[in-house]
Coordinates of C-alpha atoms and ligand atoms in Angstrom, one line a residue:
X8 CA 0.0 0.0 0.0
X9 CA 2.8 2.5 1.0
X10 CA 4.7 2.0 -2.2
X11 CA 1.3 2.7 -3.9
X12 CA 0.8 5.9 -2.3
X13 CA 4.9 6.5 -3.0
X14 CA 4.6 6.1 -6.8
X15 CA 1.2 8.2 -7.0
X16 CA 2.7 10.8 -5.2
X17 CA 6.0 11.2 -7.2
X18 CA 3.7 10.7 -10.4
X19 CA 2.7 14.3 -9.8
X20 CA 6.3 15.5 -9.9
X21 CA 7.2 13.5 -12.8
X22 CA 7.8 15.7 -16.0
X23 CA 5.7 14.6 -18.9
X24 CA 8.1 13.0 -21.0
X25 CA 8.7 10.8 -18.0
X26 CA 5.1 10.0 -17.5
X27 CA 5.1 9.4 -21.5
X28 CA 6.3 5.9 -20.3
X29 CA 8.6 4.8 -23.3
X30 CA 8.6 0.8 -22.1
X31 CA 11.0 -1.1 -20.2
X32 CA 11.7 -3.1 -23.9
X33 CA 15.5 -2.7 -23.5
X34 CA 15.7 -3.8 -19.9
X35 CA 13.3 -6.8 -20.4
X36 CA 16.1 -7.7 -23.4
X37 CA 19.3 -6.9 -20.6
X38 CA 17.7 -9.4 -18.1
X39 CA 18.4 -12.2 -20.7
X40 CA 21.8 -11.8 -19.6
X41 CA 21.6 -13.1 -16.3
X42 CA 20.1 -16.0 -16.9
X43 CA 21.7 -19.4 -16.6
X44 CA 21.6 -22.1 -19.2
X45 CA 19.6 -20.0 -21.4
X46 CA 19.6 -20.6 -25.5
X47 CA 19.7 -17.2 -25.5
X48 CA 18.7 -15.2 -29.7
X49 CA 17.7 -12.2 -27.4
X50 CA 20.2 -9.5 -27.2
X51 CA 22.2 -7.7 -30.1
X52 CA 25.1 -8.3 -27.7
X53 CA 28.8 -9.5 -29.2
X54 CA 30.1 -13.2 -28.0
X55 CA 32.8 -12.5 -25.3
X56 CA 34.6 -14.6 -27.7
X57 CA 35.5 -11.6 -29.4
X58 CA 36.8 -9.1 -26.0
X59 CA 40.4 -8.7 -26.4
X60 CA 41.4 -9.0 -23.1
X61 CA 45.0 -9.6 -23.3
X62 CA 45.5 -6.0 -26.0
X63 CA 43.5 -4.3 -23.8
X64 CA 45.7 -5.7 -20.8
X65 CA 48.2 -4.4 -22.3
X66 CA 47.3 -1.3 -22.9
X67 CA 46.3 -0.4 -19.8
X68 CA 49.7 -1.8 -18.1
X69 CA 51.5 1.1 -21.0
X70 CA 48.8 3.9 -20.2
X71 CA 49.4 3.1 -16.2
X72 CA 53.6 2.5 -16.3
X73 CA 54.3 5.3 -19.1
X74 CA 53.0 7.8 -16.5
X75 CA 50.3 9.1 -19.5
X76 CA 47.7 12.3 -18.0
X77 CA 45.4 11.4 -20.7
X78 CA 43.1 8.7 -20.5
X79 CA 43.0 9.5 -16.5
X80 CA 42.1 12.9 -16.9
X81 CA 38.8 14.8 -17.9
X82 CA 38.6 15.0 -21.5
X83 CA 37.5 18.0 -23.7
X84 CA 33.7 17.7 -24.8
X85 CA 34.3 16.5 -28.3
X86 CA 36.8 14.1 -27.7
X87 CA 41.0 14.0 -27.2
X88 CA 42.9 15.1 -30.5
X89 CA 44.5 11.5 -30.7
X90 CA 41.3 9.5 -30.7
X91 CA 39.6 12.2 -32.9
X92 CA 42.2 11.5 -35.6
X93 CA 42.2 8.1 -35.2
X94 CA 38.7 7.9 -35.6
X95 CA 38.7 10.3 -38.3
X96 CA 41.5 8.0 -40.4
X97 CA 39.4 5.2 -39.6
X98 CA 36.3 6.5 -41.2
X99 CA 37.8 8.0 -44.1
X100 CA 39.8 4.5 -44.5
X101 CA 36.2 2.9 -44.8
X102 CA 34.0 5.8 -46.0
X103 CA 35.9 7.8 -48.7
X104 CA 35.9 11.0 -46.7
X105 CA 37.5 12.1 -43.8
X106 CA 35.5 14.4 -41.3
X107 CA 36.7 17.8 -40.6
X108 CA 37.9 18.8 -37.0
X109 CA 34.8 20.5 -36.6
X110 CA 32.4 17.5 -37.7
X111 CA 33.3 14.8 -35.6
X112 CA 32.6 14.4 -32.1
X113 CA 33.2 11.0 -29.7
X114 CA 30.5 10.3 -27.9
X115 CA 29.2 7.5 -25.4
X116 CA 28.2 4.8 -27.6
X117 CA 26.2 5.6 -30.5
X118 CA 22.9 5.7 -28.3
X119 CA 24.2 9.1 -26.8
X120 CA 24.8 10.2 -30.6
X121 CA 21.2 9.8 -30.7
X122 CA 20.3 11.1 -27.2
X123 CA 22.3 14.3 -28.1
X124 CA 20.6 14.8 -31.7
X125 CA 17.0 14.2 -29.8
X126 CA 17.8 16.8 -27.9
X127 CA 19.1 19.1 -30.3
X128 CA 16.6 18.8 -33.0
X129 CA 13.2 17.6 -31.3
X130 CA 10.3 19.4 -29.6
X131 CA 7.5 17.7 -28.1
X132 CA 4.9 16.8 -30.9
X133 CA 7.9 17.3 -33.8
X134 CA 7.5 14.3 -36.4
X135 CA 11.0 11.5 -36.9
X136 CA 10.7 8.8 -39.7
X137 CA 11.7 5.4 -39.0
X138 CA 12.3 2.0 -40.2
X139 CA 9.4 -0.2 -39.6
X140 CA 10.5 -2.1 -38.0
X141 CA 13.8 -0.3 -36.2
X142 CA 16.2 -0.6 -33.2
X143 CA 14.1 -0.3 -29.8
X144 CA 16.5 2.2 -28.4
X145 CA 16.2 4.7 -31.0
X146 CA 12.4 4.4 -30.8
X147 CA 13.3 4.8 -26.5
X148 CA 14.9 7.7 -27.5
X149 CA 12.6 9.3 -29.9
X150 CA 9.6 8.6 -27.4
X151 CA 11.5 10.1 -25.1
X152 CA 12.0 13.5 -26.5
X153 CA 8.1 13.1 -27.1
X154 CA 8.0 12.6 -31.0
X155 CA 5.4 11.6 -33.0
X156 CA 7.1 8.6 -34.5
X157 CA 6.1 7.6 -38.0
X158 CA 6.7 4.3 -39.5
X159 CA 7.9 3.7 -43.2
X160 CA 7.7 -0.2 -44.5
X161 CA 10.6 -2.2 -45.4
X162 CA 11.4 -4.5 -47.6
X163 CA 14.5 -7.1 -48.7
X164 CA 16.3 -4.2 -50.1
X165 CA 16.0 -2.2 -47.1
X166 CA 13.8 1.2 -46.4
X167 CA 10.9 1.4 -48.9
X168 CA 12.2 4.9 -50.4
X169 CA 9.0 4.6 -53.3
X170 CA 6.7 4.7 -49.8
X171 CA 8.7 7.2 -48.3
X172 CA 8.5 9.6 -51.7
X173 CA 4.9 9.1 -51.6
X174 CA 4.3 10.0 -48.3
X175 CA 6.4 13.4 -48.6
X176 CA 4.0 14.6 -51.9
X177 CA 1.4 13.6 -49.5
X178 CA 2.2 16.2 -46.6
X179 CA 4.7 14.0 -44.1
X180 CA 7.1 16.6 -42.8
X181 CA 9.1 14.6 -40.4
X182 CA 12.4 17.4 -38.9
X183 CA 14.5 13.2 -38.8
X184 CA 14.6 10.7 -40.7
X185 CA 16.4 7.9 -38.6
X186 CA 18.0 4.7 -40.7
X187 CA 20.0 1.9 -39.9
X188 CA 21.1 0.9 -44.0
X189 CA 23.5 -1.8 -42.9
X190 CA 22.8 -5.3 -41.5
X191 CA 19.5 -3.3 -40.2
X192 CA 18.4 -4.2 -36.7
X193 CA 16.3 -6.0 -36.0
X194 CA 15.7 -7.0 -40.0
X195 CA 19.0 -8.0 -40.6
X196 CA 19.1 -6.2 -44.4
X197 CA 20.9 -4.2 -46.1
X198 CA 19.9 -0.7 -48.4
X199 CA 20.9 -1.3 -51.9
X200 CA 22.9 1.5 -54.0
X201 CA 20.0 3.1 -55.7
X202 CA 17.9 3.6 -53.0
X203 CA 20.6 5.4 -50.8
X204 CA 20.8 8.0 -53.5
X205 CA 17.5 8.8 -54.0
X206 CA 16.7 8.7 -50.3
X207 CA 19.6 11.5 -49.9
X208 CA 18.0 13.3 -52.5
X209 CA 14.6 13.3 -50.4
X210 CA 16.7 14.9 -47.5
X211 CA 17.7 17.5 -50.3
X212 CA 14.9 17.9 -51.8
X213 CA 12.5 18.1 -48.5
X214 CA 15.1 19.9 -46.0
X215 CA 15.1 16.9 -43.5
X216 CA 18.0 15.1 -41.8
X217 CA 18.9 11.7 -41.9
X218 CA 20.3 10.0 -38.9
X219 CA 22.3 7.3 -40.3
X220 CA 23.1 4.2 -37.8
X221 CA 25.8 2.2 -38.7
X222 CA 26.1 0.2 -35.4
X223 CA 27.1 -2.9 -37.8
X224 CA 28.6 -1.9 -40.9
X225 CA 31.8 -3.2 -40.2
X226 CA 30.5 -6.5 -39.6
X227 CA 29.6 -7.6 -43.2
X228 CA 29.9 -11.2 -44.3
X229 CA 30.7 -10.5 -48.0
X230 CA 33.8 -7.6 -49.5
X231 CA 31.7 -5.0 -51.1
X232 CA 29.4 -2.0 -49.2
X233 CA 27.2 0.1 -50.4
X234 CA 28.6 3.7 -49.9
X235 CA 27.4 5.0 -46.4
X236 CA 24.6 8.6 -47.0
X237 CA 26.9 10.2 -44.8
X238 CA 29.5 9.6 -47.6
X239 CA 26.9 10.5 -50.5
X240 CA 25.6 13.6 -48.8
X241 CA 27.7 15.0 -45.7
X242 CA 25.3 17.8 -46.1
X243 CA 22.0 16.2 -44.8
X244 CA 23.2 12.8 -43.1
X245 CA 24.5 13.1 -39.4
X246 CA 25.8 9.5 -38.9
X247 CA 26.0 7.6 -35.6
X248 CA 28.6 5.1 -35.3
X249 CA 29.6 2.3 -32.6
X250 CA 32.5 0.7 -31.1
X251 CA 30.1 -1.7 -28.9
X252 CA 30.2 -4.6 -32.0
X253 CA 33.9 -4.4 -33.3
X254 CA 35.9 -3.4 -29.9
X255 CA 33.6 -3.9 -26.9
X256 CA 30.8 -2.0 -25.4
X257 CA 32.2 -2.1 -21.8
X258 CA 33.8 1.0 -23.0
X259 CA 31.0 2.7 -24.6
X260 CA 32.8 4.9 -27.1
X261 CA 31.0 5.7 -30.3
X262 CA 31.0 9.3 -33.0
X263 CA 28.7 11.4 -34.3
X264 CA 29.4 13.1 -37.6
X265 CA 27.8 15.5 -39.4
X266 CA 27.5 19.2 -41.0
X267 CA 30.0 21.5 -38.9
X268 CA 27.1 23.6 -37.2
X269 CA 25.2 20.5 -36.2
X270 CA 28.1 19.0 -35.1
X271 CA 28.6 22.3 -32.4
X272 CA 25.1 21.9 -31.3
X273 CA 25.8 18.5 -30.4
X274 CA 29.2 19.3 -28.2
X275 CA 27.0 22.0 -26.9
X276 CA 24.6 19.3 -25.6
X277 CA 26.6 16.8 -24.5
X278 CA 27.7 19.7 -21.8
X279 CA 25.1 18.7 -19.9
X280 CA 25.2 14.6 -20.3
X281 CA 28.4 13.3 -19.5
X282 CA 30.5 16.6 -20.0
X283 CA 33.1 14.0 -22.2
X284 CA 33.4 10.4 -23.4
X285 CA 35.5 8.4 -20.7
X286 CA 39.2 9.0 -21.8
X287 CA 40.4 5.5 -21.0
X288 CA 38.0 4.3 -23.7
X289 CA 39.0 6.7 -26.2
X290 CA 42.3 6.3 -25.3
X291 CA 41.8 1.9 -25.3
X292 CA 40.0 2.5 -29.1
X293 CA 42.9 5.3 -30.9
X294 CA 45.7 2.7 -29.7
X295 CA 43.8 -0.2 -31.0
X296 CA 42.8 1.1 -34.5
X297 CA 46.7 2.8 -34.6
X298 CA 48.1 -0.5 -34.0
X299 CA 45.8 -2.2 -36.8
X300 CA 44.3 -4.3 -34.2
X301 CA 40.9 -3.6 -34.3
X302 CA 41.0 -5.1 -38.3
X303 CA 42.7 -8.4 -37.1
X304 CA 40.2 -8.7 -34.7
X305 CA 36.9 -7.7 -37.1
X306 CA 38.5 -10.4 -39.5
X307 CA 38.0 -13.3 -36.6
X308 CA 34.7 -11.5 -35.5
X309 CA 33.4 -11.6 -39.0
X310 CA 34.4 -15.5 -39.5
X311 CA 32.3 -16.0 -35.7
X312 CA 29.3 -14.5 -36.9
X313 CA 29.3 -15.8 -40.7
X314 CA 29.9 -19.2 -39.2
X315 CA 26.6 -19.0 -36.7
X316 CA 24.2 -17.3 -39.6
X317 CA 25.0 -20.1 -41.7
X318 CA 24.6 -22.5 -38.8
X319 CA 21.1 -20.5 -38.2
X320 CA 20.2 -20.3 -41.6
X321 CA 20.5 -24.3 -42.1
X322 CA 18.3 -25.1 -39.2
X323 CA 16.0 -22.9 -39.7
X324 CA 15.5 -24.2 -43.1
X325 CA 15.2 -27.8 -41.6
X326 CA 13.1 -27.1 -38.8
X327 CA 10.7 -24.3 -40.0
X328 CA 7.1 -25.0 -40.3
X329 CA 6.3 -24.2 -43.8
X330 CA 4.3 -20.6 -43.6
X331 CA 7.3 -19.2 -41.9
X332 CA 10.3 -16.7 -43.5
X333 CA 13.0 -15.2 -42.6
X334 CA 15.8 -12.7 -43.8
X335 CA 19.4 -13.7 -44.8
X336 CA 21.7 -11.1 -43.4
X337 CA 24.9 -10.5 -45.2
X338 CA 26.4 -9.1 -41.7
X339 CA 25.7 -8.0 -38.4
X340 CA 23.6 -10.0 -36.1
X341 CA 20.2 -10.8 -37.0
X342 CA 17.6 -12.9 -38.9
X343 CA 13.8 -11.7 -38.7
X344 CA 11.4 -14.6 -38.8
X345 CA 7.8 -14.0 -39.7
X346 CA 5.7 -16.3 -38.0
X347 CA 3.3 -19.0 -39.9
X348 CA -0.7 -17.7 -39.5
X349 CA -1.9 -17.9 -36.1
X350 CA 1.3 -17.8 -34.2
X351 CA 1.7 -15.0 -32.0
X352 CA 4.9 -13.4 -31.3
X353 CA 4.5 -12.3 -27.3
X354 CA 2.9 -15.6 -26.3
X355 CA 5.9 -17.8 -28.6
X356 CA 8.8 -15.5 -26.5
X357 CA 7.1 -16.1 -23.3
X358 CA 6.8 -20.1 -23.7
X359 CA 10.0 -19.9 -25.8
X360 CA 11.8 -18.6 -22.7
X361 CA 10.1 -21.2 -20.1
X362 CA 11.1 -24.0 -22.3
X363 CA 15.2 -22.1 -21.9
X364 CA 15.2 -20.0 -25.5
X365 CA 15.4 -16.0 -25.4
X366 CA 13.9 -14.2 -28.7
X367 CA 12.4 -11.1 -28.7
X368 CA 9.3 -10.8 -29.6
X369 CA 8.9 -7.8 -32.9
X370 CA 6.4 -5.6 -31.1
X371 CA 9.5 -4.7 -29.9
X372 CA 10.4 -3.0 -32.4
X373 CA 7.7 -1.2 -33.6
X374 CA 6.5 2.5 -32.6
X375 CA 2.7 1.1 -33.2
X376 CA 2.3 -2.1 -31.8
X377 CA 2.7 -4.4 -35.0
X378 CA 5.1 -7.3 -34.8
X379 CA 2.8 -10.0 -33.2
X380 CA 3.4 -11.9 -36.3
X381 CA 7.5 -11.6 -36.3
X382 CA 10.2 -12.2 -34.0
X383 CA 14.1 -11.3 -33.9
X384 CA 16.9 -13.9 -33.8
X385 CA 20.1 -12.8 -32.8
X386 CA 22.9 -15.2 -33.3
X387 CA 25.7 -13.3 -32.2
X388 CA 26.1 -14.6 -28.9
X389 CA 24.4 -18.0 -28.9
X390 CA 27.1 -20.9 -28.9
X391 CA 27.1 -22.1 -31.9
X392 CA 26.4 -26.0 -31.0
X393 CA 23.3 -24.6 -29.3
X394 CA 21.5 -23.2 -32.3
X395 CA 20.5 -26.6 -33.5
X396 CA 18.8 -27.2 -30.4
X397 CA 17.3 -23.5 -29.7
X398 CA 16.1 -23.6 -33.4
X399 CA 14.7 -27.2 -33.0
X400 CA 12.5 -26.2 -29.4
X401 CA 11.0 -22.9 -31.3
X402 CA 9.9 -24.9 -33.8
X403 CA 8.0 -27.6 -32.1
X404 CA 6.8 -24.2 -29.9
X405 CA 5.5 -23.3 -33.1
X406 CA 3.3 -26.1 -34.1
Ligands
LIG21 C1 21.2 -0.1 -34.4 C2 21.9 0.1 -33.1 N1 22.3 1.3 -32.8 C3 23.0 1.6 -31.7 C4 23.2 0.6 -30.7 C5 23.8 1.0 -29.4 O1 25.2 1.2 -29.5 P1 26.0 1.7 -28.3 O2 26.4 0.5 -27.5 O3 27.2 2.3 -28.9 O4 25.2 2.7 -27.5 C6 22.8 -0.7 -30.9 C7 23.0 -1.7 -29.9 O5 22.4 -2.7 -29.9 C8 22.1 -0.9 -32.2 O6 21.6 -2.2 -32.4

């Protein structure tokens, strides 16, 4: 009763965008973690397999007997020169084009990138395009910053840009337009070519911006990539990027880039979040790109994950009721199964999990509440000898 009155009480104080509850989706998908002997597709987590302990050992033993000030100390608000630079050869080593001093900015993992450009860009009411369906904490984030979210369809090829032209001539004035082109979560696909150039022309033509996520673009399976929108049109396209998938996220270091004067707006804002990245991170992530480490390590990553699609792929194919799909990811982390008729998403993760299998159910990852016919797999962490069995329980879950 007391802890009734408490919350009732404290509701009152609550500001609105806090009583605008945005779901407890990405705790529900944390607690997966903890639990033991768990076939676990839940979280967009990377396999432990892939922590470099003994580098980062290492590193830390140089940082703490070379007597460096730097990764100890505060850090300025858009990052140390060292790890800026790094960064910055990094992305023009993968992208084409090197950010200016005054367009890159380090942040704490890619979802402050998006934190900072919510807060930058969005009143209460203002209108952000998304994937449908997208990545749970962007659509925390957007809730939080009370958006009216609207969804644009998907297909194989990625973002439906013909539905997304069509809904500009008919009035849609959203101020974002937030994408995640590469290995998408929770879809697993990728944008083709064409469509990232006309969707960049959209931005032009219709004075949005597009937040570009590219939390897994350096985990492709297969040599070429698409060019990123930041790349086509550093003009209109802030991008959000991630160490969390090819270093670790126990560091959480990511970037935002974008046009110089957004770019200030977002230093300006991150003020009043964390102040700076942690230096030890950024200082862990410059040495490790310098050193060319972080490619040997994507190398073995890549091999890890290619290996356990394929391995998911193959059972799925074999144990699948017929009525079910899924996508084939060329990276990243996921497949996206749409159910056969009749199965429901929320009830199949809630037996799937007393039976010992995390998935995630796709309401997830929807702004509306669709998804009860689709659920995310996430092989990236399962072992791999376990997706056999964790594929072969869904599917007598199923019928
Ligand atoms: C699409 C996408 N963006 C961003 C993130 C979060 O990245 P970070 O750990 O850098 O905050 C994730 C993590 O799952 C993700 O899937």
């Amino acid at each position: 009763m007391a802890a009734t009155a408490q919350t009732s009480r404290w509701e009152e104080l609550f500001a609105a965008r806090t009583r605008a509850d945005v779901g407890d989706g990405i705790a529900q998908v944390l607690a997966f973690l903890g639990v033991p002997g768990l076939i676990s597709f839940a979280g967009g987590f990377p396999d432990p397999l892939t922590f470099p302990r003994e580098r980062t050992r290492t590193l830390l033993a140089e940082f703490a007997e070379n007597g460096e000030v730097d990764a100890f100390q505060y850090a300025p608000t858009r990052g140390l020169a060292g790890p800026l630079d790094a960064v910055a050869g990094r992305i023009d080593s993968l992208q084409g084009r090197r950010p200016a001093d005054d367009e890159l900015l380090l942040t704490s993992g890619a979802i402050e990138a998006l934190d900072l450009i919510c807060k930058t860009f969005l009143d209460r009411g203002d209108t952000v395009a998304v994937e449908a369906p997208t990545y749970l904490g962007a659509i925390m984030a957007f809730r939080g910053f009370e958006s009216e979210i609207v969804a644009v369809s998907m297909d194989d090829s990625g973002l439906d840009v013909d539905e997304l032209e069509r809904r500009l001539a008919d009035g849609l004035r959203p101020k974002l337009l937030y994408t995640i082109p590469d290995h998408q979560n929770p879809e697993g696909v990728t944008l083709v070519t064409e469509r990232r150039t006309r969707l960049v022309e959209l931005a032009q033509r219709h004075g949005f911006l597009i937040v570009e996520d590219v939390a897994y673009r350096e985990l492709g399976f297969e040599a070429d990539a698409p060019p990123t929108l930041w790349s086509l049109a550093p003009d209109v396209v802030v991008q959000a990027g991630t160490t969390s998938k090819t270093f670790f996220p126990g560091v959480r270091l990511g970037w935002a880039v974008g046009p110089a004067e957004i770019s200030q707006k977002l230093v300006s804002a991150k003020q009043n979040t964390d102040q700076c990245a942690g230096a030890v991170g950024q200082r862990l992530v410059e040495e490790y790109i310098r050193r060319g480490w972080i490619d040997e390590q994507l190398a073995e990553s890549r091999a890890l994950y290619r290996g356990k699609r394929d391995r998911l792929l193959a059972a799925l194919e074999r144990e699948l009721a017929s009525g079910a799909r899924w996508t084939t990811p060329r990276g990243g982390f996921f497949s996206w199964v749409t159910l056969p008729d009749g199965v429901d998403s929320t009830d199949l993760a809630a037996r799937a999990a007393a039976d010992g299998v995390g998935i995630v159910p796709g309401t997830l990852f929807f702004a509306d509440g669709r998804g009860s016919d689709s659920v995310r797999l996430s092989f990236s962490m399962v072992d791999e000898s376990q997706i056999d069995e964790g594929v072969e329980r869904l599917s007598s879950l199923m019928r």
